[in-house]
Structure formats: C-alpha cells, structure tokens
PDB file of N, CA and C in Angstrom:
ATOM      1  N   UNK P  23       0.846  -1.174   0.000  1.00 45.00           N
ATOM      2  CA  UNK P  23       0.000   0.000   0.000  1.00 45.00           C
ATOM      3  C   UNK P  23       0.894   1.241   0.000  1.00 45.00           C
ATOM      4  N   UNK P  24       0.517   2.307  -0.721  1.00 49.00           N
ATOM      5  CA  UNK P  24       1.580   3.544  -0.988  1.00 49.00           C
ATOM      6  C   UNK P  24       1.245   4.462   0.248  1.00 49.00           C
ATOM      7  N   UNK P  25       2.020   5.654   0.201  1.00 50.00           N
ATOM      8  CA  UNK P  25       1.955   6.268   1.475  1.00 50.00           C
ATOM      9  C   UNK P  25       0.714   7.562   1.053  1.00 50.00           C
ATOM     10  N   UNK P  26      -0.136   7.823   1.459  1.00 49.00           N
ATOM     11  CA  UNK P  26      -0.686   8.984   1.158  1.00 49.00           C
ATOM     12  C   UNK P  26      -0.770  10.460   1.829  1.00 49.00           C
ATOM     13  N   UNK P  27      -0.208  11.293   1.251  1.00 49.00           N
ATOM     14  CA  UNK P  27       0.086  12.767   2.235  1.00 49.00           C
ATOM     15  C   UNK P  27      -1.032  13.503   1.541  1.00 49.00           C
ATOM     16  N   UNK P  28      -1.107  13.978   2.506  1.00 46.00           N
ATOM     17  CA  UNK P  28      -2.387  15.154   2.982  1.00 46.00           C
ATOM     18  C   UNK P  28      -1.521  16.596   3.455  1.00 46.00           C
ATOM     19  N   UNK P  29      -2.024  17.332   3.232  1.00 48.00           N
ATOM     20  CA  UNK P  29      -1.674  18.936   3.638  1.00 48.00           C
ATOM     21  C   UNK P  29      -2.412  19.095   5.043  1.00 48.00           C
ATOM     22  N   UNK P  30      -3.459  18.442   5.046  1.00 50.00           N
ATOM     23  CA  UNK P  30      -3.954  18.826   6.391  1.00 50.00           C
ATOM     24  C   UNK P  30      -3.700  18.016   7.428  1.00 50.00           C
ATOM     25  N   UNK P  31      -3.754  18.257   8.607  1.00 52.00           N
ATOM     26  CA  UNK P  31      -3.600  17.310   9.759  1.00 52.00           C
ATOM     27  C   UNK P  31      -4.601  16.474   9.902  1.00 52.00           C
ATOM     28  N   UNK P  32      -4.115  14.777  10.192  1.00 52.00           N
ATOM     29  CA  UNK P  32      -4.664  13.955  10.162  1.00 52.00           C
ATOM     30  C   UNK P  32      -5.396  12.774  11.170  1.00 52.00           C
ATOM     31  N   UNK P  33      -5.930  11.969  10.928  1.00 54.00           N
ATOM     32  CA  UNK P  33      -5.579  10.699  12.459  1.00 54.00           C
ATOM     33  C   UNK P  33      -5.568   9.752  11.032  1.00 54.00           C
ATOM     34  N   UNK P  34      -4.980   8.557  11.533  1.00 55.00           N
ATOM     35  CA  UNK P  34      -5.396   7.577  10.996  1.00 55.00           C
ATOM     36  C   UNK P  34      -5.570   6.313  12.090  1.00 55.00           C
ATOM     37  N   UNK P  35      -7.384   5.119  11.718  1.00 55.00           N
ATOM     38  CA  UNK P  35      -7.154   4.552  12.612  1.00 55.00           C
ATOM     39  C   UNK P  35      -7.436   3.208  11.579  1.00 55.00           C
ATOM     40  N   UNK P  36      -7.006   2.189  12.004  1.00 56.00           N
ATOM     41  CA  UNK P  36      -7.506   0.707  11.717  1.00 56.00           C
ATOM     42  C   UNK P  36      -8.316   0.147  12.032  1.00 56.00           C
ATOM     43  N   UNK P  37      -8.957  -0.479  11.074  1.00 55.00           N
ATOM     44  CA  UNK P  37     -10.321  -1.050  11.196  1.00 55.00           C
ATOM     45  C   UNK P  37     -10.326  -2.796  10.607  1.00 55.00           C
ATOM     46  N   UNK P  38     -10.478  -3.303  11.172  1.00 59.00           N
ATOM     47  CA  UNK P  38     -10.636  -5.030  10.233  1.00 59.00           C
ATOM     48  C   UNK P  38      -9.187  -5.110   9.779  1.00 59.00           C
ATOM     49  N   UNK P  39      -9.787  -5.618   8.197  1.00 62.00           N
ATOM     50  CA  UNK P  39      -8.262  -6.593   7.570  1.00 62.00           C
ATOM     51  C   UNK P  39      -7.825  -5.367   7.016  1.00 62.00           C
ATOM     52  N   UNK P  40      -6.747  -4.748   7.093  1.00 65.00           N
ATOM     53  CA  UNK P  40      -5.976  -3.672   6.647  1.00 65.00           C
ATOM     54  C   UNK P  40      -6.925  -2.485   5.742  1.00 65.00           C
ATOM     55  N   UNK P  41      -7.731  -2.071   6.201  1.00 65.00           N
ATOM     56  CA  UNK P  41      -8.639  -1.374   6.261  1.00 65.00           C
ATOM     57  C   UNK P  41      -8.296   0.430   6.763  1.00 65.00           C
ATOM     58  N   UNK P  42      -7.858   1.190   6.272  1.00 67.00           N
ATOM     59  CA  UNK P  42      -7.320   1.818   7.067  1.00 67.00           C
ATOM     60  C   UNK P  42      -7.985   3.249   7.002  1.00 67.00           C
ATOM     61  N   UNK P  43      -8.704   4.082   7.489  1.00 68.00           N
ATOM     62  CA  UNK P  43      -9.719   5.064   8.076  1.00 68.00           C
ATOM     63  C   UNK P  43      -9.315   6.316   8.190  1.00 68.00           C
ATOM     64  N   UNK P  44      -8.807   7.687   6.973  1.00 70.00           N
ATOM     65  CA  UNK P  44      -8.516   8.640   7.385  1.00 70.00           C
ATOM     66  C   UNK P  44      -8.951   9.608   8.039  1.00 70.00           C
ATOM     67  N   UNK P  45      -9.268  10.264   9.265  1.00 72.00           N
ATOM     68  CA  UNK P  45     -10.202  11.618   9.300  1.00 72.00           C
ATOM     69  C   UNK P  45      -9.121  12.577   9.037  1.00 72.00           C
ATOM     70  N   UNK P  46     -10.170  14.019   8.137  1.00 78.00           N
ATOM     71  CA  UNK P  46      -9.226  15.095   8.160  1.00 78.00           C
ATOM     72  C   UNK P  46     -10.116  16.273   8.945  1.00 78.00           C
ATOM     73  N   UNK P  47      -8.959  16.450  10.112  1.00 77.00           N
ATOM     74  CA  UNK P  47      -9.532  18.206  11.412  1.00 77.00           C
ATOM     75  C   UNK P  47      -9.281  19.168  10.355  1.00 77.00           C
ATOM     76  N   UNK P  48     -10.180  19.969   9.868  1.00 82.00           N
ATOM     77  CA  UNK P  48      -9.889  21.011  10.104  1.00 82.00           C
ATOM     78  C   UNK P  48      -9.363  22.197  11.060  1.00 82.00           C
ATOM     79  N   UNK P  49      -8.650  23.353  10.908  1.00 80.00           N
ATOM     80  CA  UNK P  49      -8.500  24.101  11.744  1.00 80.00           C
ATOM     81  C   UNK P  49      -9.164  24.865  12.232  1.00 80.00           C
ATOM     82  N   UNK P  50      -9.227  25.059  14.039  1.00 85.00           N
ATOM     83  CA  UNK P  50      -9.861  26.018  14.275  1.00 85.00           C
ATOM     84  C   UNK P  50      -9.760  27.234  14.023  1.00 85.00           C
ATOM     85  N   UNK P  51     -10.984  27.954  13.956  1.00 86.00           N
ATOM     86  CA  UNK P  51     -10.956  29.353  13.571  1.00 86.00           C
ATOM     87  C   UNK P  51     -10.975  30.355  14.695  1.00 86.00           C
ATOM     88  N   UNK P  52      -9.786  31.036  14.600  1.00 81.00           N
ATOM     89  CA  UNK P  52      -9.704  32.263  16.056  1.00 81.00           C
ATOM     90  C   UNK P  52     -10.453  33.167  15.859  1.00 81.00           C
ATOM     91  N   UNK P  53     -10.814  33.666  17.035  1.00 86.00           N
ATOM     92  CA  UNK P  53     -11.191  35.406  16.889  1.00 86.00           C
ATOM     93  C   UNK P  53     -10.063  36.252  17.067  1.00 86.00           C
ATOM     94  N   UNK P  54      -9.769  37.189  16.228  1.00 90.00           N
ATOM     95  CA  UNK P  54      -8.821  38.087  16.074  1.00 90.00           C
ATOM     96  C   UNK P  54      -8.974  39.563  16.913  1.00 90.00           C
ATOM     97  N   UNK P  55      -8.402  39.421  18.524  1.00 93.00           N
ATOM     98  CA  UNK P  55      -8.351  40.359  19.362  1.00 93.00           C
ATOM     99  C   UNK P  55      -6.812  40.338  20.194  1.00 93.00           C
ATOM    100  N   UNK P  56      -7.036  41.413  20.668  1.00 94.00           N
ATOM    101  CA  UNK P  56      -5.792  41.510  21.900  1.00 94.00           C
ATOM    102  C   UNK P  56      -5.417  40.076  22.835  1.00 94.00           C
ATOM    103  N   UNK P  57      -4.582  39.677  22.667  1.00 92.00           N
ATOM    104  CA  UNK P  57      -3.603  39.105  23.633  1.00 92.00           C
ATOM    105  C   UNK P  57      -3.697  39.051  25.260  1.00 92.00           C
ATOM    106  N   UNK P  58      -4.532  38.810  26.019  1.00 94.00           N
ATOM    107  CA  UNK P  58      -3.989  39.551  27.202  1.00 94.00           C
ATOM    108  C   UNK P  58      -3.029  38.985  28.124  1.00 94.00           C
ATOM    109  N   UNK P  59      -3.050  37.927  28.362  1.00 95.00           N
ATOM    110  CA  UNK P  59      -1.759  36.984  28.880  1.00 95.00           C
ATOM    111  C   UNK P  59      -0.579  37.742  27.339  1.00 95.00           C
ATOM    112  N   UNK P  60       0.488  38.148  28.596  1.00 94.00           N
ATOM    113  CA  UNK P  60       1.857  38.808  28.114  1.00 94.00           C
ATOM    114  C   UNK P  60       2.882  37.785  27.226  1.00 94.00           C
ATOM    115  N   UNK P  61       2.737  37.003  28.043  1.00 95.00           N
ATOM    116  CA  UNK P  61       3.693  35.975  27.688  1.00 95.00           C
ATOM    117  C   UNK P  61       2.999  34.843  26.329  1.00 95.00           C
ATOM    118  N   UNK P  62       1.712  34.656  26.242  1.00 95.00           N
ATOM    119  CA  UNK P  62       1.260  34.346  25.077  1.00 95.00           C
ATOM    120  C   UNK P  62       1.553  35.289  23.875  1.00 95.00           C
ATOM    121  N   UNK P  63       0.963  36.446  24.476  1.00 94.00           N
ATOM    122  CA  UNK P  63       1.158  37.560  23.209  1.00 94.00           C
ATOM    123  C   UNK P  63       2.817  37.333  22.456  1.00 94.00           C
ATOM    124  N   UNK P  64       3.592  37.216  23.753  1.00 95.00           N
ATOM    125  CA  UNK P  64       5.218  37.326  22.664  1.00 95.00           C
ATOM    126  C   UNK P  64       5.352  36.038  21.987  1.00 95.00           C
ATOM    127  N   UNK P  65       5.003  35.190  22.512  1.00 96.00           N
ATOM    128  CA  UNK P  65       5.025  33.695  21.601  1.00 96.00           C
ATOM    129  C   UNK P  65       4.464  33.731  20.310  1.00 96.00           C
ATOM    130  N   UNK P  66       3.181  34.371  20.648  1.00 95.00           N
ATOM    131  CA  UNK P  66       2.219  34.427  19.382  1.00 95.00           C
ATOM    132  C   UNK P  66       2.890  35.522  18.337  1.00 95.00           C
ATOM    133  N   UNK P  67       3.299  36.577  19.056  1.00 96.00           N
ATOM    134  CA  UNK P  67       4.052  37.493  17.619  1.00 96.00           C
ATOM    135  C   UNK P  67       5.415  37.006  16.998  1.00 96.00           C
ATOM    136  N   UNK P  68       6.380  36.013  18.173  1.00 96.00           N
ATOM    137  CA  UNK P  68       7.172  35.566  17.263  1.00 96.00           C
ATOM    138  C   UNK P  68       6.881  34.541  15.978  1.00 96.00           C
ATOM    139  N   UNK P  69       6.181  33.841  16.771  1.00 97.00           N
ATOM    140  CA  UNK P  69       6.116  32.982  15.893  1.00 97.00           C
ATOM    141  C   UNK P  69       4.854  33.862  14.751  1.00 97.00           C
ATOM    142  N   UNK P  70       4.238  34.311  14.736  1.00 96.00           N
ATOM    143  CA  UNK P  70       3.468  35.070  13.605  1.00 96.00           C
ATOM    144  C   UNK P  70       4.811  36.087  12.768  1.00 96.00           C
ATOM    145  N   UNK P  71       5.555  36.548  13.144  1.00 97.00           N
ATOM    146  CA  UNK P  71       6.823  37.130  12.821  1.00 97.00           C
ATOM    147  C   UNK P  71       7.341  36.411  11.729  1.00 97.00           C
ATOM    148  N   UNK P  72       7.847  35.770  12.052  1.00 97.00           N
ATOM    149  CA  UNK P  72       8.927  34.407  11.217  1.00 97.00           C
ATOM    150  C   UNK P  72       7.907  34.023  10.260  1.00 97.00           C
ATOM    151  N   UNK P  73       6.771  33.712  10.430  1.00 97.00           N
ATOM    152  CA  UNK P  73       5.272  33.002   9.032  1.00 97.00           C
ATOM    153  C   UNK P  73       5.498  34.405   8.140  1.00 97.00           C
ATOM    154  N   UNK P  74       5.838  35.769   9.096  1.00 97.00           N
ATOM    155  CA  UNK P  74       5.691  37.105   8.240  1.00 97.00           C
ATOM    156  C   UNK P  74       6.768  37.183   7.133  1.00 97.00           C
ATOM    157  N   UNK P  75       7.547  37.084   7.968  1.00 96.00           N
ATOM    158  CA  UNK P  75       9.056  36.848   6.955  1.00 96.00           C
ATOM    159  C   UNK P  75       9.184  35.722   5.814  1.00 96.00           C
ATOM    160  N   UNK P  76       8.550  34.897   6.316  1.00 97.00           N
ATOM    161  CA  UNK P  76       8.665  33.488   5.220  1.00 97.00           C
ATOM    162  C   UNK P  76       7.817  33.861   4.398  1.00 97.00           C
ATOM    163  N   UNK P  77       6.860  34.383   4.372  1.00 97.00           N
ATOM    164  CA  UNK P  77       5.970  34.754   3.355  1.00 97.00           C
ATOM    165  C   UNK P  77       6.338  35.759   2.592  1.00 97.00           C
ATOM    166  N   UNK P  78       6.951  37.059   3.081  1.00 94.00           N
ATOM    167  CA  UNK P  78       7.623  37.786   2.484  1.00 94.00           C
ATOM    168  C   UNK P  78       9.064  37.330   1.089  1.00 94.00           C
ATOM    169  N   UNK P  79       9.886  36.563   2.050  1.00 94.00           N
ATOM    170  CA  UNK P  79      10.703  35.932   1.113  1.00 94.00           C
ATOM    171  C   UNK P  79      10.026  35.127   0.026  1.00 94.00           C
ATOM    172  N   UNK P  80       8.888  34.147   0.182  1.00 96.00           N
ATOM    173  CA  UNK P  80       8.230  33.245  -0.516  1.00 96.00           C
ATOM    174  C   UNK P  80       8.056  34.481  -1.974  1.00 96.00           C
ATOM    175  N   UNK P  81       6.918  35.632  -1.846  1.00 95.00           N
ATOM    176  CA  UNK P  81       6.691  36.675  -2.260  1.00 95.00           C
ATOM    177  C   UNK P  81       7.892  37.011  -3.039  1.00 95.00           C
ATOM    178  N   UNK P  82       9.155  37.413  -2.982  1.00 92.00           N
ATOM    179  CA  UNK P  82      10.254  37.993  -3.065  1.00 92.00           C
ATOM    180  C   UNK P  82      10.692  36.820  -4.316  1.00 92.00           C
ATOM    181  N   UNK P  83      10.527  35.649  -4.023  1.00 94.00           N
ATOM    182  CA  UNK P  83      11.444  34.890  -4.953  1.00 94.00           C
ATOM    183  C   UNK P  83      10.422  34.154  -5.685  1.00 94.00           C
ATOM    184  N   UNK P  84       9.015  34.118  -5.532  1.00 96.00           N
ATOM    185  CA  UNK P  84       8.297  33.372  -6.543  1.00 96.00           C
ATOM    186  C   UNK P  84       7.981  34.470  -7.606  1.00 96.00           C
ATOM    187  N   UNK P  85       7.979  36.429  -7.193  1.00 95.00           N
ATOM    188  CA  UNK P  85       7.395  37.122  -8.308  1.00 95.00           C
ATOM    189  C   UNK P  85       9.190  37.682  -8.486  1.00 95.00           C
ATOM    190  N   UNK P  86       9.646  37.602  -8.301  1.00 91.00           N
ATOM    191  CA  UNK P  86      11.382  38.436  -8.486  1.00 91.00           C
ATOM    192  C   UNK P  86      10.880  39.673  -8.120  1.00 91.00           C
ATOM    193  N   UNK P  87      10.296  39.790  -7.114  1.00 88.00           N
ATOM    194  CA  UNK P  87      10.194  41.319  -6.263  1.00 88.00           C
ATOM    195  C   UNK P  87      10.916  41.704  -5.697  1.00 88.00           C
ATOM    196  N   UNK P  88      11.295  43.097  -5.301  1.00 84.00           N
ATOM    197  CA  UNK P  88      11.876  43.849  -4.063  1.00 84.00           C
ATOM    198  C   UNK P  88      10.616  43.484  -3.137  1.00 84.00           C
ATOM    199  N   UNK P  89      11.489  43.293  -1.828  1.00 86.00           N
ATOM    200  CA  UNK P  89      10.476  43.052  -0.324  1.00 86.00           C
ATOM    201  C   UNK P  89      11.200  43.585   0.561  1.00 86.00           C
ATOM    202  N   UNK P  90      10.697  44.408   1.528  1.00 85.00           N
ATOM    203  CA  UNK P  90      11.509  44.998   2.597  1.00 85.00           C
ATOM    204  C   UNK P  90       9.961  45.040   3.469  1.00 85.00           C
ATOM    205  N   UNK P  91      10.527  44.506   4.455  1.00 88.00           N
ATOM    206  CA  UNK P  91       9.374  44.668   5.621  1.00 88.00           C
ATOM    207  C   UNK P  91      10.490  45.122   7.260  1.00 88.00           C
ATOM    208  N   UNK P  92       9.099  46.005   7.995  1.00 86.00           N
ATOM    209  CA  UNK P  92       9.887  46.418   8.984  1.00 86.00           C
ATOM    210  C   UNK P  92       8.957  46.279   9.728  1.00 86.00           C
ATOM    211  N   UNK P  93       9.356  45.505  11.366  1.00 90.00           N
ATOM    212  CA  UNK P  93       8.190  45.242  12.295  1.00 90.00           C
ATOM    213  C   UNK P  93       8.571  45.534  13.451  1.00 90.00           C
ATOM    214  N   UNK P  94       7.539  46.376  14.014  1.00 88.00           N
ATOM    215  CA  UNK P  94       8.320  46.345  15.736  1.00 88.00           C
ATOM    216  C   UNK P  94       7.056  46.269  16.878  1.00 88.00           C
ATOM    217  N   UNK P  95       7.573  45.238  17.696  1.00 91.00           N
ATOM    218  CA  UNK P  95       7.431  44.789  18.997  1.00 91.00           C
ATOM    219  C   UNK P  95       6.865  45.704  19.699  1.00 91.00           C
ATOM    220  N   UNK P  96       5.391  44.975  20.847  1.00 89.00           N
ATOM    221  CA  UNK P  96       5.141  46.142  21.469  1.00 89.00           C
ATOM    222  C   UNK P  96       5.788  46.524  22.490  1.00 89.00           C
ATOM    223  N   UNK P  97       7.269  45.989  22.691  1.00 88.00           N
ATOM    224  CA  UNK P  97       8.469  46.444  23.306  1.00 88.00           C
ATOM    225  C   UNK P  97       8.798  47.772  22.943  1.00 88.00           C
ATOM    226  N   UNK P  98       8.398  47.830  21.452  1.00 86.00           N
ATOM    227  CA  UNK P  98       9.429  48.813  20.645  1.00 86.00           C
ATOM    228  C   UNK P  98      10.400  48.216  19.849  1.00 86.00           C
ATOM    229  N   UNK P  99      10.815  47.336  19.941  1.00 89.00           N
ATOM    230  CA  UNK P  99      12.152  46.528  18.990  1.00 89.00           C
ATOM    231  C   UNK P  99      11.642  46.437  17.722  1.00 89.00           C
ATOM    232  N   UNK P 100      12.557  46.248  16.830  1.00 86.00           N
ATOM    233  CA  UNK P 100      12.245  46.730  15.252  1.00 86.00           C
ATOM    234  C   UNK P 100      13.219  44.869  14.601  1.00 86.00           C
ATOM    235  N   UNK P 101      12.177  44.405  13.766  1.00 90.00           N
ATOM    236  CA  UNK P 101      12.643  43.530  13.356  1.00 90.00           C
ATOM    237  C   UNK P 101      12.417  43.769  12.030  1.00 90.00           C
ATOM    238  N   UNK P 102      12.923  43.417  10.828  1.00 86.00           N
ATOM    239  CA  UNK P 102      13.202  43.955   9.603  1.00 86.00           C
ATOM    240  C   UNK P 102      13.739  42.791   8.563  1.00 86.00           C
ATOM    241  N   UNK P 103      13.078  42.663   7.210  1.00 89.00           N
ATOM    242  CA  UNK P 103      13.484  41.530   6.050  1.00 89.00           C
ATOM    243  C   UNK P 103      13.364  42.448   4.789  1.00 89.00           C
ATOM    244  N   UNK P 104      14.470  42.038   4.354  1.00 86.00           N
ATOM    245  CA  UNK P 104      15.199  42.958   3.404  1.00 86.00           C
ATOM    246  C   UNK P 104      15.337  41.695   1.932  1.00 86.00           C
ATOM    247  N   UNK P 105      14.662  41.496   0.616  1.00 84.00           N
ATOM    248  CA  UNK P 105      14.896  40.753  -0.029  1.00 84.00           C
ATOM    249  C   UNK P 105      15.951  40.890  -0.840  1.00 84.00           C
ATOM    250  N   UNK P 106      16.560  41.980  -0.631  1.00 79.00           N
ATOM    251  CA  UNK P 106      18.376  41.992  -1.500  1.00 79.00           C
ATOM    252  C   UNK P 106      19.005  42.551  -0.168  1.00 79.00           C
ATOM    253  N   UNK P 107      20.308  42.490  -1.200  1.00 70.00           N
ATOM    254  CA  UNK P 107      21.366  42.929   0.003  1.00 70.00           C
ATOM    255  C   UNK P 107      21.839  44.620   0.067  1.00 70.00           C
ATOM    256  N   UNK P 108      20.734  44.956  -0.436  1.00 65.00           N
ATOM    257  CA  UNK P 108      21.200  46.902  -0.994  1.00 65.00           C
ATOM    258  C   UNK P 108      20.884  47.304   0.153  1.00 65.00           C
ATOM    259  N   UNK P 109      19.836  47.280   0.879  1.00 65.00           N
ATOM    260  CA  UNK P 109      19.719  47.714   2.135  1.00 65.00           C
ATOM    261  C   UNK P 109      20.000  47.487   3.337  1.00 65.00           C
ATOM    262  N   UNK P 110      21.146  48.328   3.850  1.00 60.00           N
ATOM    263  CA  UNK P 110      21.860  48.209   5.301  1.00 60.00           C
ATOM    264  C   UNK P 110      20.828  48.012   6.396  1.00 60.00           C
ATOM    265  N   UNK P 111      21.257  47.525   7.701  1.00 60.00           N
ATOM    266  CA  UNK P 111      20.935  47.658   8.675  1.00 60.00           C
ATOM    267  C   UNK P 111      20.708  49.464   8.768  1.00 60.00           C
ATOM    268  N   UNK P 112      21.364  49.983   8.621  1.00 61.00           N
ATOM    269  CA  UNK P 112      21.251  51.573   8.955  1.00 61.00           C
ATOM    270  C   UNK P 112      20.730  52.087   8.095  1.00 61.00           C
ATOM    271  N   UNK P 113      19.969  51.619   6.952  1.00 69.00           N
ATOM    272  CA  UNK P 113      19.113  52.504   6.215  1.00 69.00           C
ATOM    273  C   UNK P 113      17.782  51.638   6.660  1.00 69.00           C
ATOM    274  N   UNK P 114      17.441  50.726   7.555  1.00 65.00           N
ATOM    275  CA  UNK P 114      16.013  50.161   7.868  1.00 65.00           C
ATOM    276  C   UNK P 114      16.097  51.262   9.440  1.00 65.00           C
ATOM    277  N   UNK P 115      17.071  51.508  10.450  1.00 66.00           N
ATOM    278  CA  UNK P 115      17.070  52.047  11.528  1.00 66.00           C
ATOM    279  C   UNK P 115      16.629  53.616  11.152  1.00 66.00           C
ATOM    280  N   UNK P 116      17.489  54.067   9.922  1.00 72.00           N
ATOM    281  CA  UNK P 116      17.115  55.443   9.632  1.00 72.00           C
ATOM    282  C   UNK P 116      15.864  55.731   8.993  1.00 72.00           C
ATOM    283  N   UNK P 117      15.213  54.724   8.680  1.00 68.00           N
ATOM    284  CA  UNK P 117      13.623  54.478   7.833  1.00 68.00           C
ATOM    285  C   UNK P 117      12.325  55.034   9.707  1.00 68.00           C
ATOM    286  N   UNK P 118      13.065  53.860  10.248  1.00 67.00           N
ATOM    287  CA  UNK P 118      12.397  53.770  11.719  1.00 67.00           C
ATOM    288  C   UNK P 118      12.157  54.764  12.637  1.00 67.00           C
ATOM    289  N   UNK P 119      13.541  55.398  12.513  1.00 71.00           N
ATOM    290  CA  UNK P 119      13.353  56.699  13.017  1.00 71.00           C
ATOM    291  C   UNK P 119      12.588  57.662  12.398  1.00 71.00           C
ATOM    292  N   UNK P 120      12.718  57.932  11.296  1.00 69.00           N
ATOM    293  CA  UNK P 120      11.899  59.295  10.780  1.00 69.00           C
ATOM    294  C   UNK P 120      10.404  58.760  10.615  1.00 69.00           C
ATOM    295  N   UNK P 121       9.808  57.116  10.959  1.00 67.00           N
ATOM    296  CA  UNK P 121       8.671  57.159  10.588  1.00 67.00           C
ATOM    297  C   UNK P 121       8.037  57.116  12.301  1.00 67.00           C
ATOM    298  N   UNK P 122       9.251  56.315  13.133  1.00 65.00           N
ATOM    299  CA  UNK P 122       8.373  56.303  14.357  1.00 65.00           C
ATOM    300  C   UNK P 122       9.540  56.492  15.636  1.00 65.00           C
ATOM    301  N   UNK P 123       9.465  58.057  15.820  1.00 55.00           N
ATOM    302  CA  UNK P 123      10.666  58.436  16.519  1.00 55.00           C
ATOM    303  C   UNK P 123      10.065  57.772  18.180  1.00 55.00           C
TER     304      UNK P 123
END
C-alpha cells in the first residue's frame, strides 16, 4: 500500500483486515483580538513574525520582487526583512526613526 500525504492534519485509525480510516480536522478558527496573557502575546508574535518573513521571502522569490518589511514589537524593537542585500541595517534604523521616533 503507498503512502498517502495530505496537507492537512490527520488521524489515521484501523479497522478489520488492513482497512485503514482517514479523518481530516480542520482548523480552528480564532477570533482576532488583543492578547492579554503577556507571555502568550510574545510567543504568538514571534512565531506570527517568522510566518511574516517566510511569506515575504516566498513573495520575493516566486514574483522576483523587491520586499523589505519592517516590524516592531510592542516592546518597541524593530525587526526587519530585506529581499536583496542593498539595504543596510542603517538605512532600515534610519527608515524607523523618521517614521516612528
């Protein structure tokens, strides 16, 4: 029997003579509000961060675009993806400043 992949998350269970039973979960659907546990919120923006960036690059190299994204933390910290190498660190800091002193 061949292997069969799915994109979505799966179970598989057995049933009888090699019989074999896929269910597919869909994902749950969030409501899109504030964070209020602190420590969720930073988990949740890193990791939403990095999906930001990967998508950006994805973007960047499937259309041969320029991509420059700049993100900052409700720390204040500035995280930044640059799809060439023309733009310095100090021209995303000097972007930051004049837009959000």
């Amino acid at each position: 029997m061949g292997v069969l992949k799915l994109r979505r998350s799966c179970r598989r269970r057995r049933r009888g003579e090699g019989i074999i039973i896929i269910t597919i979960m869909a994902r749950e659907k969030i409501q899109i509000r504030k964070i209020d546990n602190t420590t969720a919120r930073q988990v949740t923006f890193s990791k939403r961060r990095r999906g930001l960036f990967k998508k950006a690059e994805e973007l960047s190299i499937l259309c041969d675009a320029e991509v420059a994204l700049i993100v900052f933390s409700s720390t204040g910290r500035l995280f930044h993806f640059s799809s060439s190498r023309y733009y310095s660190h100090y021209y995303y800091y000097s972007i930051a400043n004049r837009c959000c002193p």
